[in-house]
Every structure is written in structure tokens, then in C-alpha cells.
Amino acid sequence: MPTNFTVVPVEDGQTSSPDSDDKHSGGEDEDKPGLYSGDETPGEDSPFLTISDHERSCDGNNMALFEEEMDSTPMVSALLNKLANYTNLTQGVVDHEKAESEDGVKRVAIKGPQMGTFIGVYLPCMQNILGVILFLRLTWIVGTAGILGSFTIVFMCCACTLLTAISMSAIATNGVVPAGGSYYMISRALGPEFGGAVGLCLYLGTTFAGSMYILGTMEILLMYIVPDGALFADKMDEPMSRQNNMRVYGSCCLALMALMVFVGVKYVNKLALVFLSCVILSIMAIYAGVIRTVIDPPEFQVCLLGNRTLKNLDFDKCLKTEVINNSTHTTELWGLFCDGPYLNASCDDYFTFNNVTEIKAIPGLLSGVISENLWGDYGPSGRLIEKNLSSEATQETFEDMKKPYVFSDITTYFTLMVGIYFPSVTGILAGSNRSGDLRDAQRSIPIGTILAIVTTSIIYMSCVVLFGACIEGVVMRDKFGYSLKRTPVIGTLAWPSPWVLVIGSFFSCCGAGLQSLTSAPRLLQAVARDGIVPFLKVFGHSKSNGEPTWALLLTAGICEIGILIGSLDFVAPVLSMFFLMCYLFVNLACAVQTLLRTPNWRPRFKFYHWSLSFLGMSLCLSLMFVSSWFYALVGMLIAGCIYKYIEYRGAEKEWGDGIRGLSLNAARYALIKLEEAPPHTKNWRPQMLVLLTLDSDLAVKHPRLLSFTSQLKVGKGLTIVCSVLQGTFMTRSADAKRSEENVKKSMAAEKTKGFCHVVVCSNLRDGFSNLIQSAGLGGMKHNTVLMAWPSNWRQAEDTSSWKNFIETVRETTAAHQALLVAKNIDHFPCNTERLVEGTIDVWWIVHDGGLLMLLPFLLRQHKVWKKCKMRIFTVAHLDDNSIQMKKDLHMFMYQLRLDAEVEVVEMHASDISAFTYEKTLVMEQRSQMLKQMQLSKTEREREIQSITDESRSSIKRKNCMKEPTPNTLEVPGMAEIENEAQMFHERNTKPHDGHQEKHSPTSDHIHMTWTKEKFISERNRHREASPGIRDIFNMKPEWEHLNQSNVRRMHTAVKLNEVVVNKSQGAHLVLLNMPGPPKNKGGDENYMEFLEVLIEGLDRVLLVRGGGREVITIYS
């Protein structure tokens, strides 16, 4: 339905100032930027055409309400002005204009494109479709496959190209088509990966088409124009000598054509009309000859010996003997089959028992020969070309090869005929390739292309029927016209002379070869300039006039490969594969866009449907495998390799292609299906949410966390890498974007495949909480959280680090998600390391779903951990049967199909050691101090000093009172505790005034000596002011007053740590069950102390906490 526009004039109520007029006039004198540069395609990054800054400005005060948006939203008048003045030029013309203007020589005036549908699309398509196969192979195909078989071949191929043209018309009319033609349309519809693969396939197809046309030119030259010019002549191996001649002369012809293209394409374009005239005259001569056969069939005779066709090269008369002056004499034919020219000479048996007859090569349209040519006559290579007549049957011998019979040079079958014929219908993209030179490409391309296909289809189908109705079958099967004295079979039908068709087809093939050598380098240049294939960038350069020199050299080299094949029949199937693949992707692009119904899919060509595109795609795929399954597989392999290479190295562009839309639809469907039910245990794998911390430069603080993720995932499953910035999004949006870029770079460096997201939140705790709750989408949500252990949490000034850590543990537990905490993550191996002769030790204390057993198995799939052995440790108590436990554990590992060593560690009940009491004592003192002390920094320093002194005296008293027993341990960590207290003391007494620090160098080293009297007086002085401190001074740090629950937990941590360190200190990785956090938040710091004691003395530790469900099963 057409849209009606109403233009409302708006007058300015105020007169513009002189300053504004001067500024406006000055802006007009400046050079305005062009529409696009020579190396870019217009309209690719912006929805419309580029609008200059001058035209963005609003006129006067009429649109002052929108003046702040002028930078991003131009005025409609400026937009319509750009659209009206838009001219779309070819790439070479733009480069030529730019080069000459920069040199300062002259400014080339470029006129807008003027070609219409007939000149710009219809005739170029006709010229490319009607070519070498029509003149050199169609009669042979009809004679071999029969009229019905040939009609089927022609119909399938023409239907394929017609359906492809319909799909291409829909794509071509869906917006402005810049210079670039079919490659541009396909690549922008299917994306850079498919676009690059199809573009290179189209390039290879066009290049091999040049080889085919050159070989056809040389065949016409050497067979029909100058047959004596052959350099190689071997009657015993005629096909090989013919191929050698084609290779030599074809290489010379390629060099001349490449030189002509290099010198100047304008000369080639000027000759295009001459070549097209030759094609039209040749076809008119054929139809005139068919009409002539009704009135007066041409006098071309074919000599048969029995039913075998003879080469009419070395004899003039089709007679064994002739009577001259009442005397019988032998003929030249006699000498070819007998030992001598005498009548009593010994002759070939078949020659002796069969007569020589002559038949008309062109019986005529009304002769009824059409009934004989309905069915095909396939055969092996070297088979005699015979007519179905009654003759003395004799067995073929090797000696027959020496006789002047006509043999088939290749093995013939239906699928080969399809492969050889299909190149005759290619060329439907010739019009779209000229899209930059058309007056209205959206109108001309559909009409001109479809009309050309319909016209050529009628020509081909009519020629199949007319050839079968006019020409003798054995003559059509004579591929090179040996039985007609080296006259092309189709030439015998032409009127007024066979030379009309010989000369016309020669120049037609020459022109088609030149057009291929002209268009193929430009196609390669377009692919190279898109930058999607990195190693092709050198071929994007061109001369000052835009001619792609390097691309022309590569094209000539590839074309030479096709010429060295030496046979048009062998090159044609290769050419068919590349074009069929290209047409397949054209249909696929149209079908995908139609089914997705993307908002931008609004083609003006309405006569299309997705079912027609799928039918065309299926027909292309069928024809590929019908022609040659081997070539089809090779072609698909080449396209697949190009696709994966572009995906791996070069596909960094977003073109709004349909494949991306298809991926989005498939992802949406898959997400909906995944959300219907949770994954089964057999399909469970860790879907990771990696919580990163960033440093002050917004770089990843622990990149080895990403390395460990990639080693654990091996590219499978979901990985979401997240981080949190503290602040507001309005103020830190730029930091968030820069952080995401840094994280993505780290992910690429560590080869971690996944998604990245950085959020800005008022505090880190809420940010990580939101990520744990909402990361992922639908069924693709994480089930495992990976984070680093907060190292140096004791010495940190800010307690939020370990408090956030504990809250994260609680929230993952509440969300029923697994949690992995890596200690000393910076010591973990990178992806380039290879660990050898080591172990991954699993300490299975409690069963929380089997995640402890699954993680080592997943790690060993990666090459870093592949050579590590897996060991399972479990703990037996006094009332457990350790021998039976080991047997059961062996059986369990066997049923889980895990290869692991099993060991049961016995931990008997023992007295609580002094070391445990001292650890608990220090832990509780620190906890009480941080909870109750709300003093200034100076007062806090004094209280810490007093508590430390009392702790030391208490430890000394206990060590004197209690003798060491076998269950009592020394206190090796006392020095560390003292150092920690001293660091805490120094940090709290550190000055905060820079001026004071500068002029008082000894201010941060104040030492306060506390006597007993001074301590009592100071305590009494603060007692009234600080009643909350009263409990600290009354606190008796004696073992008898400790919390027994904390003592028992510390005892478990100490004893378990002793066993783990004893057994697994040399392991590459230790996996431990992670205890749950306390329900009462008052014991958070004690929980951190328990974990610290548990993993003390171990290098690489992974604390594992299950998500509350089974993740591994013994069932299949």
C-alpha cells in the first residue's frame, strides 16, 4: 500500500542575523565531504546516506526544540536532499577520480549511470549464457543423451537458474545495491563467513569459466580454422596430442588476454558489442538453417562402413572401388583397410564383409529422424560411433584403433552430461554485477535477468528438439566433426555457410574469456577490501585507475591451472560445482530472510516465496551430486574451510545478515526448550559464573582464574565472566565499558570462550549478589560459581573483602549453586604448561552430589592436566571399617568409570592439642576486639598492645603449667601472630596528614612503654568514657573460658590439615570439601579462621561446595 507524504512549509518568524548569514555562506564555500571513500561501501554502517554537519544545522529558530539532537538525528529535508542527489558509481571509477584529483592533474567529470534494463542487464546476461557449450557441445549432448534426456537436462538446469534468479531479484530489490553486485548481496544477506566463502567460490567459478572459454577458443581454432597448426600429432594417441596442443596454445592465448586486460579494460568493453553481435548472428544462422532444411536440406554426406562411421579426412570418395574407362580401380579408402592398392590385396575382415554407404548428415526437419534420436546412446571411452543398421557383426580388436573409424573420446553417462551442460546456463549474475552502472538497479535486475533466462531457456530447449529432428544421430555423437571433414556439427546446420558459425563462435568465446578475466579480479578485489580474509589483503590494492593488478596476476595463475587440464569436458564439471554452490547460497539467503521476517526484509520484487527458494536450493544441491559427487564433496570442503578460516581469523564485521538472525531464533527456541525441565544428571556439567576482581587500572587482577576456567570447560558449556565496579552507572559507564574490553582481552589471551559482563553497583556485595541471581538467560543459566580466595584478608584495612566472600558463599548456597574457591590462583598452571607425573588429590569428606569426583575428570580432558593421576582420599573414624570402606570406594569408582587410586585415611579420636587452643584463643580475641572496639586509632592501638601483651603472658603461663604430651603440639605460628599484631599496630598508628609526615619523620615510629601503674590509671580514665571496653579489660584469655564449639571446629581443621599436608603436599592440585558458613553472622571471622587453618601449608587448593543435587551417576 503506498504511503502518502505531506510536506508542511515552516516560515521563520525572525530574520536571521548577519553573523549567521556570513557563517552560512562561509560554510557553503567549504568542501563538503563525499558520499563515501573509494575503499568503503556507502550505507553499510549507517541506515541512510551520510549527512554532512552543515546540513544537520537547523534553519533559524523554527526547530530550536530539536537543536540538541541535530548531531544524531538530521533534518528530514537534509536527508531527502542526500537521497535525491545520490549517485552510485563503480569502485574503479571512484578510485580513478580520486587518484587524478589528488595528483592535481585534472578533475574528471563523472556522469551518473545511464544504462537501462535492456542494455545493462538483458544483453550482458544473454551474452554470458549463450556461449561455448551451445556451439561446441550441445549437439553432442543431444546425440548422446537423446532428445528426452537432453530436454530433461536443459529443463533442470534452466529451472535451477530461474529459481535462483527469483531469489536474487528479491535480495536485489531489498534496498540500494551498491557496486559489488552478487557478492555484495550474498555477503550482506548471509554474513561475512558465508559471504567470504561464496565470494571466493564465485571468484573461482568465474576464473575457471575463463579457462573454459579459452579452451573453447583454442578448440575452434585448432580443429576448424587452422587444423594444420597443431604442434603435436599422434594418430595412435590422438586425445593426448590434442590436449597438449590445447595446453600450449591456451597458455599463449591466456597471456595475450591478460595483457589486454592489464593495458586497459576500456578496450575490452568497447569490443563487448562486437562479441555480442557475433553471438546473435550465430544463433540467427542456426534458426535460418533449420528453416532451410524444410525446403532444401544441405548436402553433407557421412560415409559408413557397415554401421561404423568413418573419418572423412584421408579420402574423398566413399567407395571401395570405382570404374574408370571400363577398368576397376581401388580408391583411397581401399588403401586404408588393405595391404596394397591391388584388388587381390588382403584386407580387413570387417571391410571385406560390409559395404560402404553414404547417408545425409542433415536429413531435414521433416525426415522423421527425430524418432531415432529420442533415446540416449551412452558408452565407454574408445567405443565406435555406430548407426543401428543390419551389418555383419564382428568383434572389435586393437587393430580397429588404427583404422579411420570415429571413436568416443570419453566415457559417457547421464550425470556427466549434466556437469558439462550446466556452465551454459551460468551467467545470470552478469546483470547484478553491473548494479553500480544501472539507472534503477531495483527495477532492472529482476526484469532483465528473468527475461534473459526465459529467452535463453526457450533457445536451448528449442535447439535440443530441432537438433534431434534435423541431424543424424551418428553425426551428433561425432563430437569434433571428423566424419564431416572437420566441420562443426552445428555448422552444417547454419545458413548460409558453416563459416558464419565458426567465426561467430570463435569471437564469442574470445569475448567471454576476456569478460571473465575482467570481472574475476574485481570480484577478488571486493572480497579483499572487505577485510574478511586477512591473507587476501594484498589483492585489494590497485593501480591509480582502479585496476586490480595483483588480483589479475592471481586470476591468470588459477586460469592457467584450468588450461593445463587441457579438455573442456573436464573443466566444465569443476566450473559447475562453484556456480552451483554460489546459486545454492543465493537461494538460502532469500529463504532465510523470508522465514525470519526481519523488519528490514522489504523487497520490492513480490513474486517470490520461501518454498521456491528451498526448491532452488534443493535443485542446486542435487545437481552438484548428480554432476559429480567427487567434485561436489571437494567443492563443499573448500567452501567449508574458507568458512571456518573466516570465522577463526577474519569475521569481525556485523552486516545485519540473516544467519545472525537465524542464530538468534535458534537460540531463542533452544532456550525455551531448556527452560521446560532441568537438565538430567547425565547431562550436567558446570556452567560457570566467574567472579573477577579488577585492579585500580581496571585490569583483571587474577588472569589465571580465566585459564583455570578454560581448562575446566575445554570449550564446552556456558561461561559467564563478571565483575563489579563500585559507584553509579551514570558516572562510571565509561569505566564499565573499558573494563569489559580489558576482560575480553584477558579472555582472548587465556583462550576462555564465553560471555563477559561488568556491572556498576553502589557496593560490591550487592553487585555480586545481583550477578549470582540474574546472570544467564532462561535455561542457559550458571550452576557453578568460581572465585578466588581472599588472600591477606587478615592484614586488610577494610573488612569488606572477607565479609563479601562469606556473603557470596551464603548466597550460592541459598541459590542451590555449586561453589569453587581457588587458593593461590596465581600459582595455577597456564594453558601453555604441561604438568607431568603428578596427582590431583581429592579429599572426599562429605558427599554433596559428586562434584568432587567430576571436576578432576573434566580437568584431565585438558592437555595441561592430561598426564596427572587422580587420587581419592576419604576419612575413616574409630567405629568405621576402613578395609571395607576401601573396597566399597573401589567399586564406586569402577561404577563411575573413573580411573583413580583410592586410599582411606584413619583419624582416631585424640586430645585437643595446645596448638589448637592457642589458635582458638587468638581467633576469639581478634573477633571480640573487632566487634566491640569503637575507639579512635590511638586508643585502638593501645588496646591492641595490651591484648597482645596479655596473650603472650597467658601463653607463657600455659606452657609452664602443662608439660608436652604426645598429643600436644608446639606453637610454630606464634612468631607469625606477633608479627601480625605488630603490623596491625603500625598500620593503626600510621599518620594521615601528609604535612605532619613530612616534618615529623619519626612520627610513625612512636613507641609507647606501658608500666603496670600507667596501664591501670589509663584504664580507669577511659572506663567511664568507654563503657563498651569494660568487657575487653575484664576478659580473661584462659583456655577454660573458650567457646568449646570453636575449639572442636578448630581441632577438626588442625587435624585434617595435618593429614592433608602429610599426604598431598606434593600434589599438583588438592580438592577439598568446603564447610558451610555459620548461620549466625557473629561467627563469620571464626569461619574464615577455620578455612585458613584447613588449607594452611598447601599450594594449589580448590575448595568445593556442592549445589545440593547429584551431578554424577553410575547409570548409562
PDB file of N, CA and C in Angstrom, residues 966-1030:
ATOM      1  N   PRO A 966      52.415 -36.540  73.958  1.00  0.00           N
ATOM      2  CA  PRO A 966      52.466 -36.972  72.539  1.00  0.00           C
ATOM      3  C   PRO A 966      51.366 -36.351  71.692  1.00  0.00           C
ATOM      4  N   ASN A 967      50.256 -35.939  72.308  1.00  0.00           N
ATOM      5  CA  ASN A 967      49.166 -35.330  71.559  1.00  0.00           C
ATOM      6  C   ASN A 967      49.213 -33.817  71.564  1.00  0.00           C
ATOM      7  N   THR A 968      50.296 -33.283  72.184  1.00  0.00           N
ATOM      8  CA  THR A 968      50.418 -31.840  72.269  1.00  0.00           C
ATOM      9  C   THR A 968      51.417 -31.357  71.231  1.00  0.00           C
ATOM     10  N   LEU A 969      51.047 -30.295  70.536  1.00  0.00           N
ATOM     11  CA  LEU A 969      51.918 -29.753  69.502  1.00  0.00           C
ATOM     12  C   LEU A 969      52.578 -28.486  69.981  1.00  0.00           C
ATOM     13  N   GLU A 970      53.736 -28.193  69.394  1.00  0.00           N
ATOM     14  CA  GLU A 970      54.371 -26.911  69.626  1.00  0.00           C
ATOM     15  C   GLU A 970      53.550 -25.814  68.930  1.00  0.00           C
ATOM     16  N   VAL A 971      53.916 -24.571  69.170  1.00  0.00           N
ATOM     17  CA  VAL A 971      53.195 -23.445  68.565  1.00  0.00           C
ATOM     18  C   VAL A 971      54.125 -22.770  67.575  1.00  0.00           C
ATOM     19  N   PRO A 972      54.265 -23.319  66.386  1.00  0.00           N
ATOM     20  CA  PRO A 972      55.203 -22.712  65.444  1.00  0.00           C
ATOM     21  C   PRO A 972      54.703 -21.401  64.890  1.00  0.00           C
ATOM     22  N   GLY A 973      53.409 -21.095  65.015  1.00  0.00           N
ATOM     23  CA  GLY A 973      52.873 -19.872  64.426  1.00  0.00           C
ATOM     24  C   GLY A 973      52.851 -18.699  65.360  1.00  0.00           C
ATOM     25  N   MET A 974      53.495 -18.815  66.526  1.00  0.00           N
ATOM     26  CA  MET A 974      53.449 -17.704  67.482  1.00  0.00           C
ATOM     27  C   MET A 974      54.163 -16.483  66.950  1.00  0.00           C
ATOM     28  N   ALA A 975      55.297 -16.694  66.305  1.00  0.00           N
ATOM     29  CA  ALA A 975      56.031 -15.549  65.745  1.00  0.00           C
ATOM     30  C   ALA A 975      55.201 -14.840  64.687  1.00  0.00           C
ATOM     31  N   GLU A 976      54.447 -15.641  63.906  1.00  0.00           N
ATOM     32  CA  GLU A 976      53.608 -15.016  62.893  1.00  0.00           C
ATOM     33  C   GLU A 976      52.497 -14.187  63.525  1.00  0.00           C
ATOM     34  N   ILE A 977      51.957 -14.709  64.659  1.00  0.00           N
ATOM     35  CA  ILE A 977      50.897 -13.960  65.336  1.00  0.00           C
ATOM     36  C   ILE A 977      51.424 -12.649  65.856  1.00  0.00           C
ATOM     37  N   GLU A 978      52.652 -12.691  66.437  1.00  0.00           N
ATOM     38  CA  GLU A 978      53.251 -11.468  66.941  1.00  0.00           C
ATOM     39  C   GLU A 978      53.526 -10.471  65.803  1.00  0.00           C
ATOM     40  N   ASN A 979      54.041 -11.000  64.699  1.00  0.00           N
ATOM     41  CA  ASN A 979      54.294 -10.111  63.555  1.00  0.00           C
ATOM     42  C   ASN A 979      53.001  -9.468  63.054  1.00  0.00           C
ATOM     43  N   GLU A 980      51.953 -10.292  63.054  1.00  0.00           N
ATOM     44  CA  GLU A 980      50.660  -9.749  62.604  1.00  0.00           C
ATOM     45  C   GLU A 980      50.167  -8.650  63.529  1.00  0.00           C
ATOM     46  N   ALA A 981      50.337  -8.863  64.859  1.00  0.00           N
ATOM     47  CA  ALA A 981      49.925  -7.826  65.801  1.00  0.00           C
ATOM     48  C   ALA A 981      50.750  -6.566  65.633  1.00  0.00           C
ATOM     49  N   GLN A 982      52.068  -6.765  65.364  1.00  0.00           N
ATOM     50  CA  GLN A 982      52.916  -5.603  65.168  1.00  0.00           C
ATOM     51  C   GLN A 982      52.511  -4.829  63.907  1.00  0.00           C
ATOM     52  N   MET A 983      52.170  -5.579  62.812  1.00  0.00           N
ATOM     53  CA  MET A 983      51.712  -4.911  61.590  1.00  0.00           C
ATOM     54  C   MET A 983      50.414  -4.160  61.834  1.00  0.00           C
ATOM     55  N   PHE A 984      49.534  -4.773  62.577  1.00  0.00           N
ATOM     56  CA  PHE A 984      48.273  -4.110  62.899  1.00  0.00           C
ATOM     57  C   PHE A 984      48.527  -2.845  63.704  1.00  0.00           C
ATOM     58  N   HIS A 985      49.486  -2.922  64.629  1.00  0.00           N
ATOM     59  CA  HIS A 985      49.848  -1.775  65.459  1.00  0.00           C
ATOM     60  C   HIS A 985      50.425  -0.651  64.602  1.00  0.00           C
ATOM     61  N   GLU A 986      51.339  -1.016  63.717  1.00  0.00           N
ATOM     62  CA  GLU A 986      51.956   0.003  62.873  1.00  0.00           C
ATOM     63  C   GLU A 986      50.945   0.648  61.927  1.00  0.00           C
ATOM     64  N   ARG A 987      50.006  -0.159  61.410  1.00  0.00           N
ATOM     65  CA  ARG A 987      49.036   0.386  60.469  1.00  0.00           C
ATOM     66  C   ARG A 987      48.085   1.366  61.143  1.00  0.00           C
ATOM     67  N   ASN A 988      47.718   1.059  62.381  1.00  0.00           N
ATOM     68  CA  ASN A 988      46.788   1.933  63.085  1.00  0.00           C
ATOM     69  C   ASN A 988      47.442   3.181  63.641  1.00  0.00           C
ATOM     70  N   THR A 989      48.774   3.159  63.773  1.00  0.00           N
ATOM     71  CA  THR A 989      49.474   4.353  64.247  1.00  0.00           C
ATOM     72  C   THR A 989      50.075   5.139  63.108  1.00  0.00           C
ATOM     73  N   LYS A 990      49.785   4.796  61.889  1.00  0.00           N
ATOM     74  CA  LYS A 990      50.332   5.498  60.738  1.00  0.00           C
ATOM     75  C   LYS A 990      49.650   6.849  60.591  1.00  0.00           C
ATOM     76  N   PRO A 991      50.409   7.935  60.419  1.00  0.00           N
ATOM     77  CA  PRO A 991      49.788   9.266  60.325  1.00  0.00           C
ATOM     78  C   PRO A 991      49.042   9.409  59.006  1.00  0.00           C
ATOM     79  N   HIS A 992      48.049  10.292  58.978  1.00  0.00           N
ATOM     80  CA  HIS A 992      47.234  10.532  57.798  1.00  0.00           C
ATOM     81  C   HIS A 992      47.408  11.928  57.249  1.00  0.00           C
ATOM     82  N   ASP A 993      48.187  12.725  57.890  1.00  0.00           N
ATOM     83  CA  ASP A 993      48.423  14.091  57.416  1.00  0.00           C
ATOM     84  C   ASP A 993      49.751  14.128  56.695  1.00  0.00           C
ATOM     85  N   GLY A 994      49.702  14.460  55.425  1.00  0.00           N
ATOM     86  CA  GLY A 994      50.943  14.473  54.660  1.00  0.00           C
ATOM     87  C   GLY A 994      51.922  15.490  55.177  1.00  0.00           C
ATOM     88  N   HIS A 995      51.449  16.648  55.626  1.00  0.00           N
ATOM     89  CA  HIS A 995      52.358  17.692  56.133  1.00  0.00           C
ATOM     90  C   HIS A 995      53.045  17.222  57.401  1.00  0.00           C
ATOM     91  N   GLN A 996      52.278  16.594  58.267  1.00  0.00           N
ATOM     92  CA  GLN A 996      52.872  16.111  59.513  1.00  0.00           C
ATOM     93  C   GLN A 996      53.892  15.026  59.240  1.00  0.00           C
ATOM     94  N   GLU A 997      53.588  14.169  58.275  1.00  0.00           N
ATOM     95  CA  GLU A 997      54.532  13.093  57.950  1.00  0.00           C
ATOM     96  C   GLU A 997      55.814  13.656  57.384  1.00  0.00           C
ATOM     97  N   LYS A 998      55.725  14.742  56.661  1.00  0.00           N
ATOM     98  CA  LYS A 998      56.911  15.305  56.034  1.00  0.00           C
ATOM     99  C   LYS A 998      57.828  15.933  57.057  1.00  0.00           C
ATOM    100  N   HIS A 999      57.273  16.659  58.046  1.00  0.00           N
ATOM    101  CA  HIS A 999      58.087  17.388  59.008  1.00  0.00           C
ATOM    102  C   HIS A 999      58.357  16.588  60.273  1.00  0.00           C
ATOM    103  N   SER A1000      57.722  15.439  60.449  1.00  0.00           N
ATOM    104  CA  SER A1000      57.960  14.600  61.626  1.00  0.00           C
ATOM    105  C   SER A1000      58.353  13.216  61.168  1.00  0.00           C
ATOM    106  N   PRO A1001      59.569  13.013  60.777  1.00  0.00           N
ATOM    107  CA  PRO A1001      59.974  11.726  60.224  1.00  0.00           C
ATOM    108  C   PRO A1001      59.865  10.594  61.213  1.00  0.00           C
ATOM    109  N   THR A1002      59.824  10.914  62.489  1.00  0.00           N
ATOM    110  CA  THR A1002      59.752   9.833  63.484  1.00  0.00           C
ATOM    111  C   THR A1002      58.353   9.652  64.032  1.00  0.00           C
ATOM    112  N   SER A1003      57.387  10.327  63.379  1.00  0.00           N
ATOM    113  CA  SER A1003      56.036  10.270  63.933  1.00  0.00           C
ATOM    114  C   SER A1003      55.395   8.912  63.781  1.00  0.00           C
ATOM    115  N   ASP A1004      55.760   8.140  62.744  1.00  0.00           N
ATOM    116  CA  ASP A1004      55.167   6.818  62.568  1.00  0.00           C
ATOM    117  C   ASP A1004      55.948   5.743  63.281  1.00  0.00           C
ATOM    118  N   HIS A1005      56.907   6.101  64.080  1.00  0.00           N
ATOM    119  CA  HIS A1005      57.675   5.117  64.855  1.00  0.00           C
ATOM    120  C   HIS A1005      57.576   5.402  66.345  1.00  0.00           C
ATOM    121  N   ILE A1006      56.450   5.966  66.813  1.00  0.00           N
ATOM    122  CA  ILE A1006      56.279   6.269  68.234  1.00  0.00           C
ATOM    123  C   ILE A1006      56.172   4.966  69.002  1.00  0.00           C
ATOM    124  N   HIS A1007      56.957   4.807  70.032  1.00  0.00           N
ATOM    125  CA  HIS A1007      56.933   3.605  70.862  1.00  0.00           C
ATOM    126  C   HIS A1007      56.417   3.982  72.237  1.00  0.00           C
ATOM    127  N   MET A1008      55.395   3.347  72.667  1.00  0.00           N
ATOM    128  CA  MET A1008      54.788   3.657  73.966  1.00  0.00           C
ATOM    129  C   MET A1008      55.076   2.525  74.931  1.00  0.00           C
ATOM    130  N   THR A1009      55.701   2.843  76.026  1.00  0.00           N
ATOM    131  CA  THR A1009      56.036   1.853  77.058  1.00  0.00           C
ATOM    132  C   THR A1009      54.960   1.904  78.124  1.00  0.00           C
ATOM    133  N   TRP A1010      54.398   0.763  78.397  1.00  0.00           N
ATOM    134  CA  TRP A1010      53.285   0.688  79.343  1.00  0.00           C
ATOM    135  C   TRP A1010      53.754  -0.024  80.610  1.00  0.00           C
ATOM    136  N   THR A1011      53.850   0.787  81.720  1.00  0.00           N
ATOM    137  CA  THR A1011      54.089   0.175  83.038  1.00  0.00           C
ATOM    138  C   THR A1011      52.757  -0.250  83.620  1.00  0.00           C
ATOM    139  N   LYS A1012      52.839  -1.037  84.689  1.00  0.00           N
ATOM    140  CA  LYS A1012      51.614  -1.531  85.310  1.00  0.00           C
ATOM    141  C   LYS A1012      50.790  -0.389  85.861  1.00  0.00           C
ATOM    142  N   GLU A1013      51.450   0.573  86.541  1.00  0.00           N
ATOM    143  CA  GLU A1013      50.711   1.684  87.118  1.00  0.00           C
ATOM    144  C   GLU A1013      50.075   2.547  86.032  1.00  0.00           C
ATOM    145  N   LYS A1014      50.869   2.818  84.972  1.00  0.00           N
ATOM    146  CA  LYS A1014      50.335   3.639  83.888  1.00  0.00           C
ATOM    147  C   LYS A1014      49.150   2.965  83.198  1.00  0.00           C
ATOM    148  N   PHE A1015      49.237   1.650  83.043  1.00  0.00           N
ATOM    149  CA  PHE A1015      48.163   0.921  82.384  1.00  0.00           C
ATOM    150  C   PHE A1015      46.879   0.995  83.204  1.00  0.00           C
ATOM    151  N   ILE A1016      47.002   0.837  84.602  1.00  0.00           N
ATOM    152  CA  ILE A1016      45.809   0.865  85.461  1.00  0.00           C
ATOM    153  C   ILE A1016      45.175   2.246  85.453  1.00  0.00           C
ATOM    154  N   SER A1017      46.009   3.259  85.520  1.00  0.00           N
ATOM    155  CA  SER A1017      45.457   4.619  85.522  1.00  0.00           C
ATOM    156  C   SER A1017      44.797   4.963  84.199  1.00  0.00           C
ATOM    157  N   GLU A1018      45.401   4.543  83.118  1.00  0.00           N
ATOM    158  CA  GLU A1018      44.811   4.832  81.807  1.00  0.00           C
ATOM    159  C   GLU A1018      43.501   4.087  81.621  1.00  0.00           C
ATOM    160  N   ARG A1019      43.455   2.868  82.164  1.00  0.00           N
ATOM    161  CA  ARG A1019      42.225   2.093  82.048  1.00  0.00           C
ATOM    162  C   ARG A1019      41.103   2.715  82.860  1.00  0.00           C
ATOM    163  N   ASN A1020      41.442   3.178  84.064  1.00  0.00           N
ATOM    164  CA  ASN A1020      40.413   3.822  84.888  1.00  0.00           C
ATOM    165  C   ASN A1020      39.942   5.120  84.245  1.00  0.00           C
ATOM    166  N   ARG A1021      40.846   5.814  83.544  1.00  0.00           N
ATOM    167  CA  ARG A1021      40.472   7.077  82.932  1.00  0.00           C
ATOM    168  C   ARG A1021      39.444   6.881  81.818  1.00  0.00           C
ATOM    169  N   HIS A1022      39.576   5.795  81.091  1.00  0.00           N
ATOM    170  CA  HIS A1022      38.664   5.537  79.962  1.00  0.00           C
ATOM    171  C   HIS A1022      37.456   4.708  80.348  1.00  0.00           C
ATOM    172  N   ARG A1023      37.396   4.247  81.575  1.00  0.00           N
ATOM    173  CA  ARG A1023      36.319   3.329  81.919  1.00  0.00           C
ATOM    174  C   ARG A1023      34.957   4.003  81.868  1.00  0.00           C
ATOM    175  N   GLU A1024      34.929   5.288  82.376  1.00  0.00           N
ATOM    176  CA  GLU A1024      33.662   5.993  82.350  1.00  0.00           C
ATOM    177  C   GLU A1024      33.291   6.438  80.944  1.00  0.00           C
ATOM    178  N   ALA A1025      34.304   6.892  80.207  1.00  0.00           N
ATOM    179  CA  ALA A1025      34.020   7.387  78.845  1.00  0.00           C
ATOM    180  C   ALA A1025      33.686   6.268  77.890  1.00  0.00           C
ATOM    181  N   SER A1026      34.250   5.088  78.115  1.00  0.00           N
ATOM    182  CA  SER A1026      34.040   3.979  77.171  1.00  0.00           C
ATOM    183  C   SER A1026      33.571   2.743  77.929  1.00  0.00           C
ATOM    184  N   PRO A1027      32.297   2.703  78.255  1.00  0.00           N
ATOM    185  CA  PRO A1027      31.817   1.523  78.992  1.00  0.00           C
ATOM    186  C   PRO A1027      31.846   0.258  78.145  1.00  0.00           C
ATOM    187  N   GLY A1028      31.843   0.400  76.805  1.00  0.00           N
ATOM    188  CA  GLY A1028      31.868  -0.796  75.964  1.00  0.00           C
ATOM    189  C   GLY A1028      33.177  -1.531  76.010  1.00  0.00           C
ATOM    190  N   ILE A1029      34.211  -0.898  76.532  1.00  0.00           N
ATOM    191  CA  ILE A1029      35.516  -1.547  76.584  1.00  0.00           C
ATOM    192  C   ILE A1029      35.672  -2.367  77.857  1.00  0.00           C
ATOM    193  N   ARG A1030      34.705  -2.243  78.746  1.00  0.00           N
ATOM    194  CA  ARG A1030      34.859  -2.863  80.051  1.00  0.00           C
ATOM    195  C   ARG A1030      35.021  -4.376  79.935  1.00  0.00           C
TER     196      ARG A1030
END
